[in-house]
Amino acid sequence: MKALEVGRVIKLLLLQNTEVSKLIGKNIFPVVAPEQTEYPFLLYERTNVSPSYTKDRKSFSDSVRVIVTIVCAEYEQSVDVVRAVFKALQGRRGVFEGIDVDEIRMINSNEEFQDDCIIQYIEFEVEIINM
């Protein structure tokens, strides 16, 4: 099931985006950042996979939800990063890392202050074709 590997797509698209790279560098990690990672950095995690099964029990497409978490020291910087992440992922489609992505679209976003940093969350739904 390719949906379980969606993190590879998200990381690739974020690393390829010059605006994200300019703001974050290579500080993009799955689920949790290594200790002592300096701000700003990004985390990505798969939160839900919904296969679209047919009568013959095959899933020709999967819907995957991914949350990108942006951690910054300052609010304005966090807004710049969340905007860049949106531009890097929204509406993207194609084959990335051997995974056929039908479309990526934002479905939710929120923010908070925690442990002396600003945290932005942006949630995407990724439609994957399993052919």
mmCIF file of C-alpha atoms in Angstrom:
data_model
loop_
_atom_site.group_PDB
_atom_site.id
_atom_site.type_symbol
_atom_site.label_atom_id
_atom_site.label_comp_id
_atom_site.label_asym_id
_atom_site.label_seq_id
_atom_site.Cartn_x
_atom_site.Cartn_y
_atom_site.Cartn_z
ATOM 1 C CA MET A 1 0.000 0.000 0.000
ATOM 2 C CA LYS A 2 1.684 3.146 -1.278
ATOM 3 C CA ALA A 3 -0.363 5.352 1.067
ATOM 4 C CA LEU A 4 1.818 4.281 3.978
ATOM 5 C CA GLU A 5 4.822 5.832 2.215
ATOM 6 C CA VAL A 6 3.258 9.258 1.647
ATOM 7 C CA GLY A 7 5.825 10.912 3.930
ATOM 8 C CA ARG A 8 8.480 10.396 1.264
ATOM 9 C CA VAL A 9 6.378 12.475 -1.152
ATOM 10 C CA ILE A 10 5.803 15.264 1.357
ATOM 11 C CA LYS A 11 9.490 15.493 2.281
ATOM 12 C CA LEU A 12 10.595 15.476 -1.368
ATOM 13 C CA LEU A 13 8.193 18.254 -2.367
ATOM 14 C CA LEU A 14 9.167 20.391 0.612
ATOM 15 C CA LEU A 15 12.903 19.918 0.034
ATOM 16 C CA GLN A 16 12.533 20.731 -3.677
ATOM 17 C CA ASN A 17 10.748 24.003 -2.972
ATOM 18 C CA THR A 18 13.227 26.896 -2.953
ATOM 19 C CA GLU A 19 11.107 29.098 -0.683
ATOM 20 C CA VAL A 20 10.735 26.370 1.949
ATOM 21 C CA SER A 21 14.456 25.554 1.704
ATOM 22 C CA LYS A 22 15.353 29.208 2.109
ATOM 23 C CA LEU A 23 13.258 29.499 5.283
ATOM 24 C CA ILE A 24 13.883 26.052 6.840
ATOM 25 C CA GLY A 25 16.983 24.588 5.212
ATOM 26 C CA LYS A 26 16.987 20.816 5.533
ATOM 27 C CA ASN A 27 15.291 20.776 8.948
ATOM 28 C CA ILE A 28 12.404 18.546 7.816
ATOM 29 C CA PHE A 29 11.730 15.432 9.896
ATOM 30 C CA PRO A 30 9.152 12.655 10.160
ATOM 31 C CA VAL A 31 7.062 12.787 13.355
ATOM 32 C CA VAL A 32 9.689 14.187 15.762
ATOM 33 C CA ALA A 33 12.806 16.367 15.509
ATOM 34 C CA PRO A 34 16.123 15.226 16.981
ATOM 35 C CA GLU A 35 16.957 16.738 20.354
ATOM 36 C CA GLN A 36 18.639 20.149 20.225
ATOM 37 C CA THR A 37 17.263 20.920 16.717
ATOM 38 C CA GLU A 38 17.243 24.687 16.335
ATOM 39 C CA TYR A 39 14.240 26.678 15.119
ATOM 40 C CA PRO A 40 12.793 26.785 12.563
ATOM 41 C CA PHE A 41 11.996 23.213 11.600
ATOM 42 C CA LEU A 42 9.183 21.148 10.076
ATOM 43 C CA LEU A 43 7.646 17.837 11.061
ATOM 44 C CA TYR A 44 5.318 15.726 8.946
ATOM 45 C CA GLU A 45 3.179 12.785 9.978
ATOM 46 C CA ARG A 46 0.542 10.586 8.427
ATOM 47 C CA THR A 47 -2.603 10.691 10.542
ATOM 48 C CA ASN A 48 -5.174 8.711 8.569
ATOM 49 C CA VAL A 49 -5.405 6.355 5.588
ATOM 50 C CA SER A 50 -8.776 5.653 3.969
ATOM 51 C CA PRO A 51 -8.661 3.026 1.220
ATOM 52 C CA SER A 52 -11.416 3.131 -1.418
ATOM 53 C CA TYR A 53 -12.256 -0.543 -1.696
ATOM 54 C CA THR A 54 -14.297 -1.949 -4.562
ATOM 55 C CA LYS A 55 -16.583 -4.994 -4.537
ATOM 56 C CA ASP A 56 -13.646 -7.254 -5.379
ATOM 57 C CA ARG A 57 -11.784 -5.904 -2.324
ATOM 58 C CA LYS A 58 -9.156 -3.961 -4.226
ATOM 59 C CA SER A 59 -8.323 -0.380 -3.417
ATOM 60 C CA PHE A 60 -7.698 1.592 -6.573
ATOM 61 C CA SER A 61 -7.129 4.791 -4.639
ATOM 62 C CA ASP A 62 -6.368 5.865 -1.086
ATOM 63 C CA SER A 63 -7.008 9.102 0.738
ATOM 64 C CA VAL A 64 -4.236 9.984 3.196
ATOM 65 C CA ARG A 65 -4.183 12.807 5.712
ATOM 66 C CA VAL A 66 -0.850 14.383 6.571
ATOM 67 C CA ILE A 67 -0.147 17.079 9.128
ATOM 68 C CA VAL A 68 2.833 19.368 8.612
ATOM 69 C CA THR A 69 3.933 21.018 11.859
ATOM 70 C CA ILE A 70 5.998 24.184 11.638
ATOM 71 C CA VAL A 71 7.975 25.205 14.725
ATOM 72 C CA CYS A 72 9.493 28.704 14.837
ATOM 73 C CA ALA A 73 10.773 31.175 17.389
ATOM 74 C CA GLU A 74 8.765 34.101 15.993
ATOM 75 C CA TYR A 75 5.203 34.439 14.764
ATOM 76 C CA GLU A 76 5.927 36.286 11.498
ATOM 77 C CA GLN A 77 8.485 33.688 10.524
ATOM 78 C CA SER A 78 5.959 30.909 11.199
ATOM 79 C CA VAL A 79 3.403 32.588 8.920
ATOM 80 C CA ASP A 80 6.006 32.892 6.154
ATOM 81 C CA VAL A 81 6.851 29.200 6.484
ATOM 82 C CA VAL A 82 3.227 28.037 6.554
ATOM 83 C CA ARG A 83 2.559 30.091 3.404
ATOM 84 C CA ALA A 84 5.581 28.507 1.679
ATOM 85 C CA VAL A 85 4.501 24.996 2.705
ATOM 86 C CA PHE A 86 1.014 25.658 1.337
ATOM 87 C CA LYS A 87 2.453 26.798 -2.003
ATOM 88 C CA ALA A 88 4.806 23.794 -2.143
ATOM 89 C CA LEU A 89 2.062 21.196 -1.613
ATOM 90 C CA GLN A 90 -1.339 22.615 -2.584
ATOM 91 C CA GLY A 91 -2.679 21.202 -5.843
ATOM 92 C CA ARG A 92 0.403 19.099 -6.579
ATOM 93 C CA ARG A 93 -0.104 15.981 -8.643
ATOM 94 C CA GLY A 94 2.167 13.571 -10.465
ATOM 95 C CA VAL A 95 4.401 10.622 -9.700
ATOM 96 C CA PHE A 96 6.819 11.332 -6.851
ATOM 97 C CA GLU A 97 9.101 8.688 -5.315
ATOM 98 C CA GLY A 98 7.170 6.062 -7.309
ATOM 99 C CA ILE A 99 3.854 7.134 -5.771
ATOM 100 C CA ASP A 100 1.087 8.324 -8.135
ATOM 101 C CA VAL A 101 -0.450 11.383 -6.468
ATOM 102 C CA ASP A 102 -3.794 12.444 -7.921
ATOM 103 C CA GLU A 103 -3.925 15.625 -5.848
ATOM 104 C CA ILE A 104 -2.811 17.257 -2.604
ATOM 105 C CA ARG A 105 -5.154 19.749 -0.973
ATOM 106 C CA MET A 106 -5.186 21.603 2.322
ATOM 107 C CA ILE A 107 -8.118 20.733 4.583
ATOM 108 C CA ASN A 108 -7.274 22.431 7.881
ATOM 109 C CA SER A 109 -4.844 24.765 9.627
ATOM 110 C CA ASN A 110 -4.346 26.102 13.144
ATOM 111 C CA GLU A 111 -1.678 27.602 15.372
ATOM 112 C CA GLU A 112 -0.572 27.763 18.991
ATOM 113 C CA PHE A 113 2.140 28.983 21.347
ATOM 114 C CA GLN A 114 3.911 26.281 23.353
ATOM 115 C CA ASP A 115 7.257 25.992 25.148
ATOM 116 C CA ASP A 116 8.460 29.431 24.000
ATOM 117 C CA CYS A 117 7.804 28.776 20.307
ATOM 118 C CA ILE A 118 5.082 29.330 17.734
ATOM 119 C CA ILE A 119 3.625 26.179 16.221
ATOM 120 C CA GLN A 120 1.646 26.171 12.984
ATOM 121 C CA TYR A 121 -0.236 23.061 11.861
ATOM 122 C CA ILE A 122 -1.358 22.602 8.291
ATOM 123 C CA GLU A 123 -3.269 19.457 7.342
ATOM 124 C CA PHE A 124 -3.411 18.073 3.822
ATOM 125 C CA GLU A 125 -5.396 15.331 2.160
ATOM 126 C CA VAL A 126 -3.386 13.370 -0.384
ATOM 127 C CA GLU A 127 -5.207 11.264 -2.976
ATOM 128 C CA ILE A 128 -3.092 8.333 -4.193
ATOM 129 C CA ILE A 129 -3.803 6.113 -7.194
ATOM 130 C CA ASN A 130 -2.903 2.444 -6.699
ATOM 131 C CA MET A 131 -2.674 1.185 -10.265
#
